[in-house]
Amino acid sequence: KKRGFSKYTIQVRLSAVDAPEVSHFGKPAQPLSAEAKQLLANQVLNKRVTIVPLAKDQYGRVVATVTYRKFWGLIKQNASHEMLRQGMASLYTGGNAQYDGEKQLLERIQEDAKRAKRGIWGLKNMELPSEYKRRHK
């Protein structure tokens, strides 16, 4: 048995961010959804992460701040910050939004991405994930 691993799996939703929706339940994918999913996978897959649970969402997932280390463990990176910085997510403003005390910082990161037209902010006719979900209810 590997040290630190458990036979249990928990589903985690990144706090503070809303990424483009992938295709599911017969609904089409949003533009850049595959790229957003790949960015997150590149950040955390097969890496040791730290999860700070903040709440549970309506689907039973743990809403958490997720951090990981890069550059040989020298730099601690927040996954939500990076998703916003790259323009691969927008700030989540729905019910029970969790910002872990960083709402102003997260808003600044998103504004920088918007100004630079990174990711979803560079799309013509961009639709926020929250708008997409409301339209496809």
PDB file of N, CA, C and O in Angstrom, residues 62-99:
ATOM      1  N   VAL A  62     -16.853  18.103  -2.274  1.00  0.00           N
ATOM      2  CA  VAL A  62     -16.156  18.991  -1.362  1.00  0.00           C
ATOM      3  C   VAL A  62     -15.687  20.204  -2.160  1.00  0.00           C
ATOM      4  O   VAL A  62     -14.991  20.052  -3.164  1.00  0.00           O
ATOM      5  N   VAL A  63     -16.108  21.388  -1.747  1.00  0.00           N
ATOM      6  CA  VAL A  63     -15.627  22.627  -2.363  1.00  0.00           C
ATOM      7  C   VAL A  63     -14.371  23.006  -1.588  1.00  0.00           C
ATOM      8  O   VAL A  63     -14.409  23.136  -0.364  1.00  0.00           O
ATOM      9  N   ALA A  64     -13.252  23.121  -2.302  1.00  0.00           N
ATOM     10  CA  ALA A  64     -11.981  23.283  -1.602  1.00  0.00           C
ATOM     11  C   ALA A  64     -11.006  24.166  -2.351  1.00  0.00           C
ATOM     12  O   ALA A  64     -11.062  24.296  -3.573  1.00  0.00           O
ATOM     13  N   THR A  65     -10.102  24.749  -1.577  1.00  0.00           N
ATOM     14  CA  THR A  65      -8.932  25.404  -2.140  1.00  0.00           C
ATOM     15  C   THR A  65      -7.930  24.290  -2.409  1.00  0.00           C
ATOM     16  O   THR A  65      -7.635  23.491  -1.517  1.00  0.00           O
ATOM     17  N   VAL A  66      -7.443  24.221  -3.641  1.00  0.00           N
ATOM     18  CA  VAL A  66      -6.511  23.161  -4.037  1.00  0.00           C
ATOM     19  C   VAL A  66      -5.187  23.806  -4.422  1.00  0.00           C
ATOM     20  O   VAL A  66      -5.142  24.675  -5.297  1.00  0.00           O
ATOM     21  N   THR A  67      -4.130  23.393  -3.753  1.00  0.00           N
ATOM     22  CA  THR A  67      -2.798  23.893  -4.076  1.00  0.00           C
ATOM     23  C   THR A  67      -1.873  22.720  -4.381  1.00  0.00           C
ATOM     24  O   THR A  67      -2.123  21.589  -3.975  1.00  0.00           O
ATOM     25  N   TYR A  68      -0.822  23.028  -5.126  1.00  0.00           N
ATOM     26  CA  TYR A  68       0.192  22.043  -5.494  1.00  0.00           C
ATOM     27  C   TYR A  68       1.518  22.779  -5.592  1.00  0.00           C
ATOM     28  O   TYR A  68       1.566  24.004  -5.594  1.00  0.00           O
ATOM     29  N   ARG A  69       2.578  22.023  -5.658  1.00  0.00           N
ATOM     30  CA  ARG A  69       3.913  22.637  -5.754  1.00  0.00           C
ATOM     31  C   ARG A  69       4.475  22.415  -7.149  1.00  0.00           C
ATOM     32  O   ARG A  69       4.233  21.398  -7.769  1.00  0.00           O
ATOM     33  N   LYS A  70       5.228  23.399  -7.619  1.00  0.00           N
ATOM     34  CA  LYS A  70       5.914  23.263  -8.910  1.00  0.00           C
ATOM     35  C   LYS A  70       7.354  23.723  -8.759  1.00  0.00           C
ATOM     36  O   LYS A  70       7.724  24.264  -7.722  1.00  0.00           O
ATOM     37  N   PHE A  71       8.120  23.518  -9.783  1.00  0.00           N
ATOM     38  CA  PHE A  71       9.555  23.843  -9.764  1.00  0.00           C
ATOM     39  C   PHE A  71      10.232  23.179  -8.571  1.00  0.00           C
ATOM     40  O   PHE A  71      10.732  23.842  -7.665  1.00  0.00           O
ATOM     41  N   TRP A  72      10.187  21.846  -8.586  1.00  0.00           N
ATOM     42  CA  TRP A  72      10.846  21.012  -7.575  1.00  0.00           C
ATOM     43  C   TRP A  72      10.355  21.302  -6.165  1.00  0.00           C
ATOM     44  O   TRP A  72      11.103  21.238  -5.190  1.00  0.00           O
ATOM     45  N   GLY A  73       9.091  21.690  -6.070  1.00  0.00           N
ATOM     46  CA  GLY A  73       8.496  21.926  -4.764  1.00  0.00           C
ATOM     47  C   GLY A  73       8.769  23.294  -4.174  1.00  0.00           C
ATOM     48  O   GLY A  73       8.397  23.569  -3.037  1.00  0.00           O
ATOM     49  N   LEU A  74       9.405  24.171  -4.940  1.00  0.00           N
ATOM     50  CA  LEU A  74       9.785  25.476  -4.406  1.00  0.00           C
ATOM     51  C   LEU A  74       8.633  26.486  -4.386  1.00  0.00           C
ATOM     52  O   LEU A  74       8.623  27.388  -3.555  1.00  0.00           O
ATOM     53  N   ILE A  75       7.694  26.348  -5.330  1.00  0.00           N
ATOM     54  CA  ILE A  75       6.629  27.337  -5.459  1.00  0.00           C
ATOM     55  C   ILE A  75       5.277  26.666  -5.253  1.00  0.00           C
ATOM     56  O   ILE A  75       4.950  25.689  -5.910  1.00  0.00           O
ATOM     57  N   LYS A  76       4.504  27.222  -4.337  1.00  0.00           N
ATOM     58  CA  LYS A  76       3.159  26.727  -4.074  1.00  0.00           C
ATOM     59  C   LYS A  76       2.197  27.457  -5.004  1.00  0.00           C
ATOM     60  O   LYS A  76       2.214  28.691  -5.077  1.00  0.00           O
ATOM     61  N   GLN A  77       1.389  26.714  -5.719  1.00  0.00           N
ATOM     62  CA  GLN A  77       0.476  27.281  -6.715  1.00  0.00           C
ATOM     63  C   GLN A  77      -0.962  26.930  -6.349  1.00  0.00           C
ATOM     64  O   GLN A  77      -1.246  25.801  -5.977  1.00  0.00           O
ATOM     65  N   ASN A  78      -1.863  27.878  -6.482  1.00  0.00           N
ATOM     66  CA  ASN A  78      -3.282  27.671  -6.243  1.00  0.00           C
ATOM     67  C   ASN A  78      -3.945  27.359  -7.581  1.00  0.00           C
ATOM     68  O   ASN A  78      -3.851  28.152  -8.526  1.00  0.00           O
ATOM     69  N   ALA A  79      -4.624  26.214  -7.679  1.00  0.00           N
ATOM     70  CA  ALA A  79      -5.226  25.782  -8.949  1.00  0.00           C
ATOM     71  C   ALA A  79      -6.292  26.767  -9.440  1.00  0.00           C
ATOM     72  O   ALA A  79      -6.370  27.049 -10.636  1.00  0.00           O
ATOM     73  N   SER A  80      -7.103  27.303  -8.536  1.00  0.00           N
ATOM     74  CA  SER A  80      -8.135  28.269  -8.942  1.00  0.00           C
ATOM     75  C   SER A  80      -7.511  29.544  -9.499  1.00  0.00           C
ATOM     76  O   SER A  80      -7.973  30.080 -10.510  1.00  0.00           O
ATOM     77  N   HIS A  81      -6.454  30.021  -8.859  1.00  0.00           N
ATOM     78  CA  HIS A  81      -5.765  31.218  -9.342  1.00  0.00           C
ATOM     79  C   HIS A  81      -5.274  31.000 -10.766  1.00  0.00           C
ATOM     80  O   HIS A  81      -5.418  31.877 -11.630  1.00  0.00           O
ATOM     81  N   GLU A  82      -4.670  29.842 -11.007  1.00  0.00           N
ATOM     82  CA  GLU A  82      -4.099  29.573 -12.326  1.00  0.00           C
ATOM     83  C   GLU A  82      -5.190  29.451 -13.391  1.00  0.00           C
ATOM     84  O   GLU A  82      -5.012  29.919 -14.520  1.00  0.00           O
ATOM     85  N   MET A  83      -6.316  28.836 -13.056  1.00  0.00           N
ATOM     86  CA  MET A  83      -7.428  28.732 -14.014  1.00  0.00           C
ATOM     87  C   MET A  83      -7.911  30.136 -14.390  1.00  0.00           C
ATOM     88  O   MET A  83      -8.136  30.418 -15.574  1.00  0.00           O
ATOM     89  N   LEU A  84      -8.053  31.014 -13.405  1.00  0.00           N
ATOM     90  CA  LEU A  84      -8.465  32.395 -13.678  1.00  0.00           C
ATOM     91  C   LEU A  84      -7.401  33.145 -14.468  1.00  0.00           C
ATOM     92  O   LEU A  84      -7.709  33.859 -15.429  1.00  0.00           O
ATOM     93  N   ARG A  85      -6.137  32.993 -14.070  1.00  0.00           N
ATOM     94  CA  ARG A  85      -5.023  33.709 -14.705  1.00  0.00           C
ATOM     95  C   ARG A  85      -4.938  33.381 -16.199  1.00  0.00           C
ATOM     96  O   ARG A  85      -4.686  34.257 -17.026  1.00  0.00           O
ATOM     97  N   GLN A  86      -5.167  32.115 -16.541  1.00  0.00           N
ATOM     98  CA  GLN A  86      -5.082  31.685 -17.942  1.00  0.00           C
ATOM     99  C   GLN A  86      -6.368  31.959 -18.717  1.00  0.00           C
ATOM    100  O   GLN A  86      -6.442  31.653 -19.906  1.00  0.00           O
ATOM    101  N   GLY A  87      -7.380  32.465 -18.029  1.00  0.00           N
ATOM    102  CA  GLY A  87      -8.656  32.730 -18.702  1.00  0.00           C
ATOM    103  C   GLY A  87      -9.427  31.463 -18.996  1.00  0.00           C
ATOM    104  O   GLY A  87     -10.269  31.434 -19.889  1.00  0.00           O
ATOM    105  N   MET A  88      -9.164  30.418 -18.245  1.00  0.00           N
ATOM    106  CA  MET A  88      -9.847  29.132 -18.461  1.00  0.00           C
ATOM    107  C   MET A  88     -10.977  28.907 -17.461  1.00  0.00           C
ATOM    108  O   MET A  88     -11.520  27.813 -17.352  1.00  0.00           O
ATOM    109  N   ALA A  89     -11.340  29.964 -16.734  1.00  0.00           N
ATOM    110  CA  ALA A  89     -12.472  29.930 -15.812  1.00  0.00           C
ATOM    111  C   ALA A  89     -12.848  31.373 -15.496  1.00  0.00           C
ATOM    112  O   ALA A  89     -12.057  32.290 -15.699  1.00  0.00           O
ATOM    113  N   SER A  90     -14.060  31.527 -15.011  1.00  0.00           N
ATOM    114  CA  SER A  90     -14.512  32.822 -14.512  1.00  0.00           C
ATOM    115  C   SER A  90     -14.757  32.685 -13.018  1.00  0.00           C
ATOM    116  O   SER A  90     -14.868  31.573 -12.490  1.00  0.00           O
ATOM    117  N   LEU A  91     -14.857  33.800 -12.354  1.00  0.00           N
ATOM    118  CA  LEU A  91     -15.103  33.792 -10.920  1.00  0.00           C
ATOM    119  C   LEU A  91     -16.518  33.278 -10.676  1.00  0.00           C
ATOM    120  O   LEU A  91     -17.475  33.749 -11.277  1.00  0.00           O
ATOM    121  N   TYR A  92     -16.647  32.292  -9.794  1.00  0.00           N
ATOM    122  CA  TYR A  92     -17.949  31.718  -9.469  1.00  0.00           C
ATOM    123  C   TYR A  92     -18.682  32.668  -8.536  1.00  0.00           C
ATOM    124  O   TYR A  92     -18.146  33.057  -7.503  1.00  0.00           O
ATOM    125  N   THR A  93     -19.893  33.040  -8.911  1.00  0.00           N
ATOM    126  CA  THR A  93     -20.662  33.973  -8.097  1.00  0.00           C
ATOM    127  C   THR A  93     -22.007  33.395  -7.686  1.00  0.00           C
ATOM    128  O   THR A  93     -22.860  34.102  -7.169  1.00  0.00           O
ATOM    129  N   GLY A  94     -22.189  32.101  -7.917  1.00  0.00           N
ATOM    130  CA  GLY A  94     -23.454  31.451  -7.582  1.00  0.00           C
ATOM    131  C   GLY A  94     -23.637  31.268  -6.091  1.00  0.00           C
ATOM    132  O   GLY A  94     -22.824  31.707  -5.274  1.00  0.00           O
ATOM    133  N   GLY A  95     -24.719  30.599  -5.760  1.00  0.00           N
ATOM    134  CA  GLY A  95     -25.041  30.351  -4.362  1.00  0.00           C
ATOM    135  C   GLY A  95     -23.939  29.599  -3.646  1.00  0.00           C
ATOM    136  O   GLY A  95     -23.299  28.731  -4.217  1.00  0.00           O
ATOM    137  N   ASN A  96     -23.726  29.961  -2.401  1.00  0.00           N
ATOM    138  CA  ASN A  96     -22.723  29.327  -1.545  1.00  0.00           C
ATOM    139  C   ASN A  96     -21.306  29.426  -2.119  1.00  0.00           C
ATOM    140  O   ASN A  96     -20.489  28.525  -1.940  1.00  0.00           O
ATOM    141  N   ALA A  97     -21.023  30.523  -2.833  1.00  0.00           N
ATOM    142  CA  ALA A  97     -19.675  30.725  -3.384  1.00  0.00           C
ATOM    143  C   ALA A  97     -18.658  30.786  -2.239  1.00  0.00           C
ATOM    144  O   ALA A  97     -18.909  31.421  -1.221  1.00  0.00           O
ATOM    145  N   GLN A  98     -17.531  30.119  -2.433  1.00  0.00           N
ATOM    146  CA  GLN A  98     -16.478  30.054  -1.420  1.00  0.00           C
ATOM    147  C   GLN A  98     -15.200  30.665  -1.999  1.00  0.00           C
ATOM    148  O   GLN A  98     -14.704  30.194  -3.017  1.00  0.00           O
ATOM    149  N   TYR A  99     -14.679  31.675  -1.324  1.00  0.00           N
ATOM    150  CA  TYR A  99     -13.488  32.370  -1.810  1.00  0.00           C
ATOM    151  C   TYR A  99     -12.286  32.244  -0.884  1.00  0.00           C
ATOM    152  O   TYR A  99     -11.217  32.760  -1.182  1.00  0.00           O
TER     153      TYR A  99
END
